[in-house]
mmCIF file of C-alpha atoms in Angstrom:
data_model
loop_
_atom_site.group_PDB
_atom_site.id
_atom_site.type_symbol
_atom_site.label_atom_id
_atom_site.label_comp_id
_atom_site.label_asym_id
_atom_site.label_seq_id
_atom_site.Cartn_x
_atom_site.Cartn_y
_atom_site.Cartn_z
ATOM 1 C CA MET E 569 -58.518 9.131 70.148
ATOM 2 C CA ALA E 570 -57.267 7.121 67.194
ATOM 3 C CA ALA E 571 -55.255 3.991 67.985
ATOM 4 C CA LYS E 572 -51.519 3.877 67.329
ATOM 5 C CA ILE E 573 -50.189 0.684 65.858
ATOM 6 C CA PHE E 574 -46.510 0.266 66.124
ATOM 7 C CA VAL E 575 -45.254 -2.609 63.785
ATOM 8 C CA HIS E 576 -41.855 -4.217 64.360
ATOM 9 C CA GLY E 577 -39.333 -5.487 61.742
ATOM 10 C CA SER E 578 -38.400 -9.010 60.883
ATOM 11 C CA GLY E 579 -35.487 -9.271 63.332
ATOM 12 C CA HIS E 580 -37.486 -8.294 66.362
ATOM 13 C CA LYS E 581 -40.892 -8.769 68.117
ATOM 14 C CA GLY E 582 -43.589 -6.371 69.456
ATOM 15 C CA ALA E 583 -41.606 -5.850 72.737
ATOM 16 C CA SER E 584 -38.886 -4.097 70.776
ATOM 17 C CA TRP E 585 -41.055 -0.943 71.208
ATOM 18 C CA ASP E 586 -41.239 -1.192 74.938
ATOM 19 C CA LYS E 587 -38.310 1.242 75.648
ATOM 20 C CA THR E 588 -39.502 3.733 73.116
ATOM 21 C CA ILE E 589 -43.074 3.747 74.635
ATOM 22 C CA SER E 590 -41.697 4.036 78.226
ATOM 23 C CA TYR E 591 -40.144 7.383 77.210
ATOM 24 C CA MET E 592 -43.296 8.795 75.465
ATOM 25 C CA THR E 593 -45.636 11.171 77.393
ATOM 26 C CA ASN E 594 -48.273 10.444 74.916
ATOM 27 C CA SER E 595 -48.366 6.656 74.929
ATOM 28 C CA GLU E 596 -52.244 5.992 75.173
ATOM 29 C CA ASP E 597 -53.975 3.703 72.705
ATOM 30 C CA ILE E 598 -50.584 2.213 71.383
ATOM 31 C CA VAL E 599 -50.645 -1.434 70.320
ATOM 32 C CA CYS E 600 -47.620 -3.467 69.261
ATOM 33 C CA PRO E 601 -48.730 -6.757 67.632
ATOM 34 C CA ASN E 602 -46.312 -9.611 67.167
ATOM 35 C CA LEU E 603 -46.379 -10.337 63.377
ATOM 36 C CA SER E 604 -45.933 -14.065 64.054
ATOM 37 C CA SER E 605 -49.177 -14.088 66.302
ATOM 38 C CA ILE E 606 -51.360 -12.237 63.743
ATOM 39 C CA LEU E 607 -50.535 -14.939 61.143
ATOM 40 C CA GLU E 608 -52.508 -17.383 63.348
ATOM 41 C CA GLY E 609 -50.540 -20.305 62.055
ATOM 42 C CA LYS E 610 -50.444 -19.607 58.390
ATOM 43 C CA GLU E 611 -47.202 -19.898 56.355
ATOM 44 C CA ALA E 612 -45.064 -16.862 56.700
ATOM 45 C CA SER E 613 -45.406 -15.612 53.212
ATOM 46 C CA TYR E 614 -45.729 -11.836 52.578
ATOM 47 C CA GLU E 615 -49.296 -12.405 51.015
ATOM 48 C CA ASN E 616 -50.424 -14.166 54.227
ATOM 49 C CA LEU E 617 -48.665 -11.590 56.497
ATOM 50 C CA TYR E 618 -50.211 -8.647 54.715
ATOM 51 C CA SER E 619 -53.724 -10.185 54.577
ATOM 52 C CA SER E 620 -53.464 -10.862 58.417
ATOM 53 C CA PHE E 621 -52.341 -7.420 58.971
ATOM 54 C CA VAL E 622 -55.212 -6.066 56.983
ATOM 55 C CA LYS E 623 -57.594 -8.106 59.114
ATOM 56 C CA TYR E 624 -55.978 -6.916 62.359
ATOM 57 C CA CYS E 625 -56.250 -3.215 61.407
ATOM 58 C CA GLY E 626 -59.812 -3.751 60.146
ATOM 59 C CA GLU E 627 -60.890 -5.068 63.579
ATOM 60 C CA ILE E 628 -59.940 -1.687 65.187
ATOM 61 C CA ASP E 629 -62.830 0.956 65.037
ATOM 62 C CA GLY E 630 -62.170 4.217 63.408
ATOM 63 C CA GLN E 631 -59.016 5.691 61.742
ATOM 64 C CA ILE E 632 -55.574 4.506 62.866
ATOM 65 C CA HIS E 633 -52.111 6.044 63.200
ATOM 66 C CA LEU E 634 -49.652 3.534 61.645
ATOM 67 C CA CYS E 635 -45.861 3.435 62.577
ATOM 68 C CA GLY E 636 -43.614 0.771 61.073
ATOM 69 C CA LEU E 637 -39.937 -0.222 61.144
ATOM 70 C CA SER E 638 -38.284 -2.063 58.227
ATOM 71 C CA LEU E 639 -40.719 -4.903 57.425
ATOM 72 C CA GLY E 640 -43.235 -3.159 59.630
ATOM 73 C CA GLY E 641 -42.820 -0.092 57.411
ATOM 74 C CA ILE E 642 -43.384 -1.987 54.384
ATOM 75 C CA LEU E 643 -46.538 -3.447 55.775
ATOM 76 C CA THR E 644 -47.843 -0.071 56.948
ATOM 77 C CA LEU E 645 -46.958 1.489 53.669
ATOM 78 C CA ASN E 646 -48.709 -1.183 51.720
ATOM 79 C CA TYR E 647 -51.763 -0.758 53.979
ATOM 80 C CA ALA E 648 -51.878 3.209 53.635
ATOM 81 C CA LEU E 649 -51.866 2.659 49.782
ATOM 82 C CA ASP E 650 -54.621 0.137 49.867
ATOM 83 C CA TYR E 651 -56.856 1.710 52.637
ATOM 84 C CA PRO E 652 -56.194 5.459 52.561
ATOM 85 C CA GLN E 653 -59.530 6.241 54.267
ATOM 86 C CA LYS E 654 -58.443 4.140 57.380
ATOM 87 C CA VAL E 655 -55.045 5.728 57.996
ATOM 88 C CA LYS E 656 -54.823 9.100 59.879
ATOM 89 C CA THR E 657 -50.960 9.222 59.882
ATOM 90 C CA LEU E 658 -48.136 7.206 58.680
ATOM 91 C CA VAL E 659 -44.565 7.004 60.226
ATOM 92 C CA LEU E 660 -42.102 5.064 58.230
ATOM 93 C CA ILE E 661 -38.702 4.089 59.930
ATOM 94 C CA GLY E 662 -35.853 2.527 57.972
ATOM 95 C CA THR E 663 -38.375 1.425 55.376
ATOM 96 C CA PRO E 664 -37.486 0.390 51.842
ATOM 97 C CA CYS E 665 -39.940 1.502 49.176
ATOM 98 C CA LYS E 666 -38.371 -1.240 46.960
ATOM 99 C CA VAL E 667 -37.010 -4.506 48.355
ATOM 100 C CA PRO E 668 -33.320 -4.764 47.573
ATOM 101 C CA LYS E 669 -32.956 -8.157 45.790
ATOM 102 C CA MET E 670 -29.147 -8.529 46.212
ATOM 103 C CA ALA E 671 -29.203 -7.488 49.911
ATOM 104 C CA PHE E 672 -32.054 -9.964 50.658
ATOM 105 C CA GLY E 673 -30.168 -12.646 48.662
ATOM 106 C CA PHE E 674 -26.977 -12.071 50.718
ATOM 107 C CA GLN E 675 -28.986 -12.088 53.928
ATOM 108 C CA ASN E 676 -30.503 -15.378 53.074
ATOM 109 C CA ILE E 677 -27.113 -16.894 52.502
ATOM 110 C CA ILE E 678 -26.046 -15.751 55.935
ATOM 111 C CA PHE E 679 -29.267 -16.921 57.623
ATOM 112 C CA ARG E 680 -28.731 -20.369 55.963
ATOM 113 C CA PHE E 681 -25.606 -21.020 58.261
ATOM 114 C CA LEU E 682 -27.195 -19.722 61.398
ATOM 115 C CA PRO E 683 -28.485 -22.167 64.047
ATOM 116 C CA LYS E 684 -32.167 -22.178 64.731
ATOM 117 C CA SER E 685 -31.665 -20.749 68.275
ATOM 118 C CA VAL E 686 -30.754 -17.396 66.645
ATOM 119 C CA PHE E 687 -34.112 -16.998 65.376
ATOM 120 C CA GLU E 688 -35.882 -17.230 68.729
ATOM 121 C CA THR E 689 -35.459 -13.438 69.214
ATOM 122 C CA MET E 690 -36.659 -12.670 65.641
ATOM 123 C CA ALA E 691 -40.226 -12.305 64.298
ATOM 124 C CA PHE E 692 -40.257 -15.742 62.727
ATOM 125 C CA ASP E 693 -38.396 -18.974 63.019
ATOM 126 C CA LYS E 694 -35.676 -20.005 60.518
ATOM 127 C CA LYS E 695 -38.185 -21.576 58.037
ATOM 128 C CA GLY E 696 -40.638 -18.707 58.280
ATOM 129 C CA THR E 697 -37.879 -16.066 57.805
ATOM 130 C CA PHE E 698 -36.725 -17.776 54.595
ATOM 131 C CA ALA E 699 -40.285 -18.144 53.345
ATOM 132 C CA LEU E 700 -40.963 -14.540 53.955
ATOM 133 C CA GLY E 701 -37.820 -13.276 52.234
ATOM 134 C CA ASN E 702 -38.391 -15.413 49.303
ATOM 135 C CA THR E 703 -41.959 -13.905 48.851
ATOM 136 C CA MET E 704 -40.816 -10.323 49.166
ATOM 137 C CA LYS E 705 -38.180 -10.265 46.448
ATOM 138 C CA ASN E 706 -40.316 -8.442 43.838
ATOM 139 C CA LEU E 707 -42.051 -5.930 46.288
ATOM 140 C CA ASP E 708 -41.812 -2.394 44.795
ATOM 141 C CA PHE E 709 -43.993 0.560 45.889
ATOM 142 C CA SER E 710 -41.890 3.267 44.146
ATOM 143 C CA ASP E 711 -44.505 4.229 41.632
ATOM 144 C CA ARG E 712 -47.321 4.217 44.030
ATOM 145 C CA VAL E 713 -46.055 6.284 46.934
ATOM 146 C CA LYS E 714 -47.256 9.364 45.264
ATOM 147 C CA ASN E 715 -50.853 8.183 45.936
ATOM 148 C CA ILE E 716 -50.272 8.548 49.727
ATOM 149 C CA THR E 717 -52.444 11.430 51.041
ATOM 150 C CA CYS E 718 -52.182 11.244 54.845
ATOM 151 C CA PRO E 719 -49.605 13.196 56.812
ATOM 152 C CA THR E 720 -46.407 11.061 56.724
ATOM 153 C CA LEU E 721 -43.120 11.197 58.876
ATOM 154 C CA VAL E 722 -40.100 9.543 57.264
ATOM 155 C CA LEU E 723 -37.479 8.632 59.865
ATOM 156 C CA CYS E 724 -33.993 7.190 59.185
ATOM 157 C CA GLY E 725 -30.931 6.582 61.425
ATOM 158 C CA LYS E 726 -27.930 8.496 60.021
ATOM 159 C CA LYS E 727 -25.859 5.347 60.118
ATOM 160 C CA ASP E 728 -28.580 3.321 58.219
ATOM 161 C CA SER E 729 -26.951 3.754 54.863
ATOM 162 C CA ALA E 730 -28.972 0.989 53.326
ATOM 163 C CA ASN E 731 -32.228 2.814 53.670
ATOM 164 C CA MET E 732 -31.209 6.422 53.402
ATOM 165 C CA LYS E 733 -31.778 6.587 49.623
ATOM 166 C CA SER E 734 -35.271 5.158 50.089
ATOM 167 C CA ALA E 735 -35.965 7.645 52.956
ATOM 168 C CA LEU E 736 -35.083 10.600 50.788
ATOM 169 C CA TYR E 737 -37.265 9.133 47.969
ATOM 170 C CA LEU E 738 -40.268 8.690 50.185
ATOM 171 C CA SER E 739 -40.005 12.188 51.594
ATOM 172 C CA GLN E 740 -39.753 13.615 48.115
ATOM 173 C CA ASN E 741 -42.559 11.640 46.504
ATOM 174 C CA ILE E 742 -45.200 11.560 49.218
ATOM 175 C CA LYS E 743 -47.279 14.809 49.139
ATOM 176 C CA ASN E 744 -47.539 15.469 52.976
ATOM 177 C CA ALA E 745 -44.158 13.932 54.084
ATOM 178 C CA GLU E 746 -41.480 15.273 56.107
ATOM 179 C CA LEU E 747 -37.970 13.633 56.696
ATOM 180 C CA GLN E 748 -36.054 13.408 59.921
ATOM 181 C CA VAL E 749 -32.589 11.839 60.066
ATOM 182 C CA ILE E 750 -31.748 10.644 63.556
ATOM 183 C CA GLU E 751 -28.108 11.361 64.519
ATOM 184 C CA ASN E 752 -25.775 8.592 65.929
ATOM 185 C CA THR E 753 -28.442 5.965 65.068
ATOM 186 C CA GLY E 754 -28.562 2.912 62.800
ATOM 187 C CA HIS E 755 -31.368 0.824 61.405
ATOM 188 C CA VAL E 756 -33.170 -0.430 64.538
ATOM 189 C CA VAL E 757 -34.024 3.220 65.777
ATOM 190 C CA ASN E 758 -36.541 1.882 68.404
ATOM 191 C CA GLU E 759 -33.785 -0.007 70.274
ATOM 192 C CA GLU E 760 -30.790 2.144 69.464
ATOM 193 C CA ASN E 761 -32.201 5.396 70.225
ATOM 194 C CA PRO E 762 -35.495 4.816 72.031
ATOM 195 C CA GLU E 763 -35.570 8.178 73.913
ATOM 196 C CA GLY E 764 -34.778 10.182 70.839
ATOM 197 C CA LEU E 765 -37.473 8.335 68.846
ATOM 198 C CA ALA E 766 -40.045 8.897 71.691
ATOM 199 C CA LYS E 767 -39.548 12.669 71.574
ATOM 200 C CA ILE E 768 -39.907 12.726 67.852
ATOM 201 C CA LEU E 769 -43.209 10.582 67.994
ATOM 202 C CA ASP E 770 -44.551 12.533 70.936
ATOM 203 C CA ALA E 771 -44.144 15.766 69.011
ATOM 204 C CA TYR E 772 -45.548 14.295 65.806
ATOM 205 C CA TYR E 773 -48.695 12.896 67.416
ATOM 206 C CA SER E 774 -49.317 16.151 69.330
ATOM 207 C CA GLN E 775 -49.425 17.954 65.991
ATOM 208 C CA ASN E 776 -51.500 15.167 64.422
ATOM 209 C CA PRO E 777 -53.811 13.893 67.140
#
């Protein structure tokens, strides 16, 4: 059975998947790496994070199922484009295919005034969060997503207005993609609606073992 790698967003850690996994009946072979850990002490730039993620995935034998939310979705999308032979299925949750520069800039302004303690529950500390954000400004996979060939499930919370346009774009431009909009849910689907997400993932992985 192919391993399933669930990748969290920048505001969370691997444990953010725990509730979703607890509701899944098909929860075997799921791993939820902490992105800060796979960096192994390197600076939290996107280049370093992606290369570390590539190394992490490469150490797992056989094909893999990738499921990513937000930043995790960007990493898994990037990997599926670069290593198509390795990826069996792809699930993208609240994932921008192009990083919104204005939103990132506004977010960085807010982060600048937050105390360091706020970042303790996030993927990276305050310095790492800024470094990562600054190196992601020009990411744009819009023209490349048509090259994805593996079965792809695009998910978006109905209240996640910031990523709905991207969800529609991804579902329309990836050949084997389907879109599901999750009612009464915002951006952090795995924490806001873990039971609903678990049902969707169980069904999807049953169809694509």
